[in-house]
Amino acid sequence: MKFSGYDFRGRKKTVEEVLDNTDEVTEVSKFPRDADFTYSHGYKAWASTIFVSIRDSDSLFSKKDEVGISKIIRGFTSEIIDILRKDTDDTELKEIGIRSNSLYAIYSTPKKGDIYDLATRAFYINTYMNMLNSLLEARNLSTIEIGIGLAAQNTLVVKAGHESSGIQNLMWIGGLVTKAFKLSDLGNKKGIGPIVMSKTFHSNYLQRAKYKEKKFWRKVKNSKYGDFYHGDVVISDFNNWIIHGMKS
């Protein structure tokens, strides 16, 4: 690989086309399909993000047992990705991926029920970690803790990159993704439960939740991250199955 430099004179026209052809932002009830995004148009709608971050990942990744680490990471990623993707299409699940020590997903959430649905996925992930750690212990492998961050807001999205570049991703503008990541980093630390919701996410979630669910959450006032709510919610039948030995 040898970088030959940047053709700044020739690329000036391309930059002008990008600047001059971006002409409209439309507020919609739901984001369009990925294929319907263009380079001249931006969309604004409600979206929600989940981040699932491994606690103390530096210590885990520094262990000499590379085979063991590989097993742990594959056990962590494969099933959580399945929970995040299950029963969705590209009008609902807009992006899913891995960042450093975290898994994340971004959803179009035009209805409060969609936000509740994402919260339920978080509860399944939190419960799954009990299953995974039980299976890791049985194999004398290190167990792991996670933090789960959830955020929701009205968000601007533009298609970034250039058609000829081969890199054409959606860019989420306004802090939604960063918010969920920062909240996930608070989970399972200093008395904070593993699941951490932004104030907006929690407010919308509660409007579809059952009355008894309100008691699961504790509020924290935080000047750095804003008010947030945290808890340790699991799926009862799933967790009971784990507790009783995971017998089929």
mmCIF file of C-alpha atoms in Angstrom:
data_model
loop_
_atom_site.group_PDB
_atom_site.id
_atom_site.type_symbol
_atom_site.label_atom_id
_atom_site.label_comp_id
_atom_site.label_asym_id
_atom_site.label_seq_id
_atom_site.Cartn_x
_atom_site.Cartn_y
_atom_site.Cartn_z
ATOM 1 C CA MET A 1 0.000 0.000 0.000
ATOM 2 C CA LYS A 2 1.394 3.349 -1.073
ATOM 3 C CA PHE A 3 -0.641 6.535 -0.722
ATOM 4 C CA SER A 4 -0.147 8.717 -3.798
ATOM 5 C CA GLY A 5 -1.730 11.827 -2.337
ATOM 6 C CA TYR A 6 -5.094 13.582 -2.601
ATOM 7 C CA ASP A 7 -6.173 15.184 -5.893
ATOM 8 C CA PHE A 8 -7.511 18.327 -4.245
ATOM 9 C CA ARG A 9 -7.940 20.181 -7.540
ATOM 10 C CA GLY A 10 -9.875 17.393 -9.223
ATOM 11 C CA ARG A 11 -11.986 16.601 -6.152
ATOM 12 C CA LYS A 12 -13.175 20.185 -5.698
ATOM 13 C CA LYS A 13 -16.017 19.569 -8.167
ATOM 14 C CA THR A 14 -17.146 16.477 -6.247
ATOM 15 C CA VAL A 15 -17.281 18.433 -2.982
ATOM 16 C CA GLU A 16 -19.325 21.166 -4.675
ATOM 17 C CA GLU A 17 -21.796 18.561 -5.959
ATOM 18 C CA VAL A 18 -22.221 17.160 -2.455
ATOM 19 C CA LEU A 19 -22.788 20.595 -0.952
ATOM 20 C CA ASP A 20 -25.128 21.857 -3.676
ATOM 21 C CA ASN A 21 -27.211 18.679 -4.100
ATOM 22 C CA THR A 22 -28.137 18.281 -0.442
ATOM 23 C CA ASP A 23 -31.320 20.272 -0.577
ATOM 24 C CA GLU A 24 -33.961 19.010 1.856
ATOM 25 C CA VAL A 25 -34.636 17.475 5.248
ATOM 26 C CA THR A 26 -38.051 15.878 5.710
ATOM 27 C CA GLU A 27 -39.617 15.015 9.057
ATOM 28 C CA VAL A 28 -41.412 11.688 8.689
ATOM 29 C CA SER A 29 -43.296 9.344 10.991
ATOM 30 C CA LYS A 30 -40.973 6.455 10.126
ATOM 31 C CA PHE A 31 -37.638 6.193 8.338
ATOM 32 C CA PRO A 32 -37.786 4.784 4.792
ATOM 33 C CA ARG A 33 -36.113 1.581 3.661
ATOM 34 C CA ASP A 34 -32.332 1.858 3.365
ATOM 35 C CA ALA A 35 -32.585 1.585 -0.415
ATOM 36 C CA ASP A 36 -34.813 4.685 -0.517
ATOM 37 C CA PHE A 37 -32.271 7.020 1.118
ATOM 38 C CA THR A 38 -30.583 9.383 -1.337
ATOM 39 C CA TYR A 39 -27.572 11.695 -1.239
ATOM 40 C CA SER A 40 -29.742 14.772 -1.695
ATOM 41 C CA HIS A 41 -32.191 14.150 1.120
ATOM 42 C CA GLY A 42 -32.161 13.865 4.898
ATOM 43 C CA TYR A 43 -34.882 12.384 7.091
ATOM 44 C CA LYS A 44 -35.876 13.122 10.665
ATOM 45 C CA ALA A 45 -37.901 10.673 12.730
ATOM 46 C CA TRP A 46 -37.938 8.888 16.092
ATOM 47 C CA ALA A 47 -35.161 6.359 16.603
ATOM 48 C CA SER A 48 -33.866 4.321 19.535
ATOM 49 C CA THR A 49 -30.454 2.828 20.217
ATOM 50 C CA ILE A 50 -29.190 0.006 22.402
ATOM 51 C CA PHE A 51 -25.562 -0.545 23.382
ATOM 52 C CA VAL A 52 -24.397 -3.695 25.178
ATOM 53 C CA SER A 53 -20.894 -3.167 26.595
ATOM 54 C CA ILE A 54 -18.584 -5.631 28.331
ATOM 55 C CA ARG A 55 -17.340 -4.460 31.728
ATOM 56 C CA ASP A 56 -13.585 -4.519 32.347
ATOM 57 C CA SER A 57 -12.928 -5.738 28.809
ATOM 58 C CA ASP A 58 -9.226 -4.778 28.996
ATOM 59 C CA SER A 59 -8.634 -7.393 31.678
ATOM 60 C CA LEU A 60 -10.557 -10.012 29.724
ATOM 61 C CA PHE A 61 -8.750 -9.346 26.452
ATOM 62 C CA SER A 62 -5.322 -9.367 28.140
ATOM 63 C CA LYS A 63 -5.672 -12.974 29.321
ATOM 64 C CA LYS A 64 -3.269 -15.436 27.702
ATOM 65 C CA ASP A 65 -5.925 -18.058 27.002
ATOM 66 C CA GLU A 66 -6.765 -16.927 23.466
ATOM 67 C CA VAL A 67 -8.989 -19.929 22.764
ATOM 68 C CA GLY A 68 -10.956 -19.255 25.942
ATOM 69 C CA ILE A 69 -11.348 -15.571 25.095
ATOM 70 C CA SER A 70 -12.561 -16.491 21.609
ATOM 71 C CA LYS A 71 -15.205 -18.784 23.098
ATOM 72 C CA ILE A 72 -16.386 -16.086 25.510
ATOM 73 C CA ILE A 73 -16.646 -13.398 22.834
ATOM 74 C CA ARG A 74 -18.440 -15.667 20.384
ATOM 75 C CA GLY A 75 -20.879 -16.716 23.105
ATOM 76 C CA PHE A 76 -21.454 -13.050 23.915
ATOM 77 C CA THR A 77 -21.905 -11.796 20.362
ATOM 78 C CA SER A 78 -23.796 -14.561 18.541
ATOM 79 C CA GLU A 79 -26.899 -14.773 20.718
ATOM 80 C CA ILE A 80 -27.155 -11.074 21.505
ATOM 81 C CA ILE A 81 -27.027 -10.258 17.799
ATOM 82 C CA ASP A 82 -29.804 -12.805 17.274
ATOM 83 C CA ILE A 83 -31.942 -11.151 19.980
ATOM 84 C CA LEU A 84 -31.363 -7.716 18.428
ATOM 85 C CA ARG A 85 -32.210 -8.867 14.884
ATOM 86 C CA LYS A 86 -35.093 -11.273 15.567
ATOM 87 C CA ASP A 87 -38.433 -10.386 13.929
ATOM 88 C CA THR A 88 -37.185 -7.166 12.283
ATOM 89 C CA ASP A 89 -36.806 -5.879 8.734
ATOM 90 C CA ASP A 90 -34.849 -2.973 7.254
ATOM 91 C CA THR A 91 -37.650 -0.503 7.978
ATOM 92 C CA GLU A 92 -37.265 -1.302 11.702
ATOM 93 C CA LEU A 93 -33.657 -2.337 12.343
ATOM 94 C CA LYS A 94 -31.641 0.412 10.667
ATOM 95 C CA GLU A 95 -28.130 -0.544 11.785
ATOM 96 C CA ILE A 96 -26.410 -3.236 13.829
ATOM 97 C CA GLY A 97 -22.743 -3.684 14.545
ATOM 98 C CA ILE A 98 -19.769 -3.977 16.877
ATOM 99 C CA ARG A 99 -17.776 -1.086 18.325
ATOM 100 C CA SER A 100 -14.755 -1.897 20.443
ATOM 101 C CA ASN A 101 -16.131 -3.879 23.422
ATOM 102 C CA SER A 102 -19.803 -3.253 22.539
ATOM 103 C CA LEU A 103 -22.635 -4.537 20.406
ATOM 104 C CA TYR A 104 -25.158 -1.958 19.252
ATOM 105 C CA ALA A 105 -28.311 -1.606 17.194
ATOM 106 C CA ILE A 106 -30.373 1.353 15.991
ATOM 107 C CA TYR A 107 -34.099 1.042 15.345
ATOM 108 C CA SER A 108 -36.792 3.161 13.794
ATOM 109 C CA THR A 109 -39.287 3.588 16.660
ATOM 110 C CA PRO A 110 -42.260 5.676 15.509
ATOM 111 C CA LYS A 111 -44.564 4.256 18.205
ATOM 112 C CA LYS A 112 -44.215 3.914 21.956
ATOM 113 C CA GLY A 113 -44.814 0.193 21.495
ATOM 114 C CA ASP A 114 -41.618 0.036 19.432
ATOM 115 C CA ILE A 115 -39.662 1.535 22.324
ATOM 116 C CA TYR A 116 -41.250 -0.976 24.707
ATOM 117 C CA ASP A 117 -40.254 -3.746 22.278
ATOM 118 C CA LEU A 118 -36.616 -2.624 22.439
ATOM 119 C CA ALA A 119 -36.750 -2.551 26.229
ATOM 120 C CA THR A 120 -37.989 -6.156 26.143
ATOM 121 C CA ARG A 121 -35.014 -7.112 23.980
ATOM 122 C CA ALA A 122 -32.769 -5.547 26.620
ATOM 123 C CA PHE A 123 -34.457 -7.652 29.328
ATOM 124 C CA TYR A 124 -33.846 -10.816 27.299
ATOM 125 C CA ILE A 125 -30.195 -9.855 26.828
ATOM 126 C CA ASN A 126 -29.820 -9.207 30.561
ATOM 127 C CA THR A 127 -31.316 -12.634 31.289
ATOM 128 C CA TYR A 128 -29.223 -14.319 28.608
ATOM 129 C CA MET A 129 -26.090 -13.173 30.415
ATOM 130 C CA ASN A 130 -27.126 -15.348 33.373
ATOM 131 C CA MET A 131 -27.365 -18.292 30.987
ATOM 132 C CA LEU A 132 -24.040 -17.520 29.323
ATOM 133 C CA ASN A 133 -22.183 -17.087 32.614
ATOM 134 C CA SER A 134 -23.595 -20.353 33.924
ATOM 135 C CA LEU A 135 -22.327 -22.135 30.810
ATOM 136 C CA LEU A 136 -18.947 -20.391 31.072
ATOM 137 C CA GLU A 137 -18.561 -21.439 34.719
ATOM 138 C CA ALA A 138 -19.316 -25.051 33.764
ATOM 139 C CA ARG A 139 -16.364 -24.888 31.359
ATOM 140 C CA ASN A 140 -14.011 -23.108 33.793
ATOM 141 C CA LEU A 141 -14.038 -19.966 31.656
ATOM 142 C CA SER A 142 -14.162 -16.378 32.904
ATOM 143 C CA THR A 143 -17.614 -14.906 33.426
ATOM 144 C CA ILE A 144 -18.430 -11.399 32.209
ATOM 145 C CA GLU A 145 -20.604 -8.487 33.237
ATOM 146 C CA ILE A 146 -22.254 -6.028 30.881
ATOM 147 C CA GLY A 147 -23.914 -2.634 30.836
ATOM 148 C CA ILE A 148 -26.931 -2.030 28.600
ATOM 149 C CA GLY A 149 -27.655 1.539 27.495
ATOM 150 C CA LEU A 150 -30.958 2.606 25.918
ATOM 151 C CA ALA A 151 -31.750 6.012 24.401
ATOM 152 C CA ALA A 152 -34.495 7.453 22.185
ATOM 153 C CA GLN A 153 -35.026 10.781 20.437
ATOM 154 C CA ASN A 154 -36.195 12.514 17.274
ATOM 155 C CA THR A 155 -33.123 12.129 15.086
ATOM 156 C CA LEU A 156 -31.757 13.445 11.788
ATOM 157 C CA VAL A 157 -30.286 10.826 9.456
ATOM 158 C CA VAL A 158 -28.376 11.405 6.227
ATOM 159 C CA LYS A 159 -26.797 9.001 3.789
ATOM 160 C CA ALA A 160 -23.056 9.561 4.073
ATOM 161 C CA GLY A 161 -20.238 8.741 1.713
ATOM 162 C CA HIS A 162 -20.392 8.948 -2.074
ATOM 163 C CA GLU A 163 -22.021 6.699 -4.644
ATOM 164 C CA SER A 164 -18.729 5.925 -6.390
ATOM 165 C CA SER A 165 -16.825 5.262 -3.148
ATOM 166 C CA GLY A 166 -18.510 1.968 -2.271
ATOM 167 C CA ILE A 167 -18.959 3.243 1.295
ATOM 168 C CA GLN A 168 -22.557 4.290 1.780
ATOM 169 C CA ASN A 169 -23.649 4.358 5.397
ATOM 170 C CA LEU A 170 -26.323 6.199 7.307
ATOM 171 C CA MET A 171 -25.061 8.883 9.676
ATOM 172 C CA TRP A 172 -27.058 9.505 12.849
ATOM 173 C CA ILE A 173 -26.893 13.151 13.887
ATOM 174 C CA GLY A 174 -27.833 14.628 17.255
ATOM 175 C CA GLY A 175 -26.193 12.488 19.937
ATOM 176 C CA LEU A 176 -28.554 9.484 20.024
ATOM 177 C CA VAL A 177 -25.843 6.879 19.523
ATOM 178 C CA THR A 178 -23.363 8.586 21.850
ATOM 179 C CA LYS A 179 -26.001 8.835 24.581
ATOM 180 C CA ALA A 180 -26.749 5.103 24.546
ATOM 181 C CA PHE A 181 -23.039 4.258 24.523
ATOM 182 C CA LYS A 182 -22.331 6.479 27.533
ATOM 183 C CA LEU A 183 -25.274 5.013 29.450
ATOM 184 C CA SER A 184 -24.080 1.477 28.723
ATOM 185 C CA ASP A 185 -20.737 2.419 30.249
ATOM 186 C CA LEU A 186 -22.516 3.312 33.511
ATOM 187 C CA GLY A 187 -24.302 -0.044 33.806
ATOM 188 C CA ASN A 188 -23.078 -2.528 36.421
ATOM 189 C CA LYS A 189 -20.800 0.053 38.041
ATOM 190 C CA LYS A 190 -20.894 1.794 41.433
ATOM 191 C CA GLY A 191 -24.325 0.533 42.422
ATOM 192 C CA ILE A 192 -25.948 1.186 39.030
ATOM 193 C CA GLY A 193 -28.002 -1.705 37.628
ATOM 194 C CA PRO A 194 -27.028 -3.361 34.347
ATOM 195 C CA ILE A 195 -29.823 -1.702 32.320
ATOM 196 C CA VAL A 196 -29.680 2.094 32.018
ATOM 197 C CA MET A 197 -32.359 4.136 30.219
ATOM 198 C CA SER A 198 -32.264 7.766 29.199
ATOM 199 C CA LYS A 199 -35.042 9.947 30.614
ATOM 200 C CA THR A 200 -36.815 10.125 27.239
ATOM 201 C CA PHE A 201 -36.568 6.381 26.622
ATOM 202 C CA HIS A 202 -37.861 5.592 30.116
ATOM 203 C CA SER A 203 -40.795 8.018 29.787
ATOM 204 C CA ASN A 204 -41.949 6.453 26.509
ATOM 205 C CA TYR A 205 -41.334 2.899 27.731
ATOM 206 C CA LEU A 206 -43.459 3.441 30.841
ATOM 207 C CA GLN A 207 -46.439 4.561 28.770
ATOM 208 C CA ARG A 208 -46.719 1.007 27.436
ATOM 209 C CA ALA A 209 -45.446 -0.822 30.532
ATOM 210 C CA LYS A 210 -47.565 -2.544 33.124
ATOM 211 C CA TYR A 211 -48.050 -0.721 36.420
ATOM 212 C CA LYS A 212 -45.827 -3.152 38.345
ATOM 213 C CA GLU A 213 -42.900 -2.402 36.042
ATOM 214 C CA LYS A 214 -42.575 1.135 37.409
ATOM 215 C CA LYS A 215 -41.065 -0.187 40.637
ATOM 216 C CA PHE A 216 -38.179 -1.833 38.756
ATOM 217 C CA TRP A 217 -36.470 1.493 38.035
ATOM 218 C CA ARG A 218 -34.462 3.934 40.126
ATOM 219 C CA LYS A 219 -33.849 7.503 39.024
ATOM 220 C CA VAL A 220 -30.442 9.168 39.110
ATOM 221 C CA LYS A 221 -29.904 12.886 38.594
ATOM 222 C CA ASN A 222 -26.612 13.384 36.803
ATOM 223 C CA SER A 223 -25.167 16.686 35.600
ATOM 224 C CA LYS A 224 -22.894 14.984 33.064
ATOM 225 C CA TYR A 225 -25.271 12.475 31.458
ATOM 226 C CA GLY A 226 -28.650 13.965 32.340
ATOM 227 C CA ASP A 227 -31.298 12.184 34.389
ATOM 228 C CA PHE A 228 -31.391 8.439 33.798
ATOM 229 C CA TYR A 229 -33.102 5.349 35.157
ATOM 230 C CA HIS A 230 -31.494 2.016 35.972
ATOM 231 C CA GLY A 231 -32.573 -1.457 36.994
ATOM 232 C CA ASP A 232 -31.914 -5.188 36.760
ATOM 233 C CA VAL A 233 -34.923 -6.640 34.942
ATOM 234 C CA VAL A 234 -35.033 -10.250 33.721
ATOM 235 C CA ILE A 235 -37.562 -12.403 31.878
ATOM 236 C CA SER A 236 -39.089 -14.565 34.621
ATOM 237 C CA ASP A 237 -39.666 -17.873 32.824
ATOM 238 C CA PHE A 238 -36.288 -17.663 31.092
ATOM 239 C CA ASN A 239 -34.466 -16.864 34.334
ATOM 240 C CA ASN A 240 -36.276 -19.591 36.301
ATOM 241 C CA TRP A 241 -35.257 -22.118 33.649
ATOM 242 C CA ILE A 242 -31.631 -21.051 34.119
ATOM 243 C CA ILE A 243 -31.878 -21.224 37.911
ATOM 244 C CA HIS A 244 -33.279 -24.771 37.744
ATOM 245 C CA GLY A 245 -30.426 -26.136 35.684
ATOM 246 C CA MET A 246 -31.555 -25.366 32.115
ATOM 247 C CA LYS A 247 -33.159 -28.769 31.675
ATOM 248 C CA SER A 248 -35.260 -29.120 28.544
#
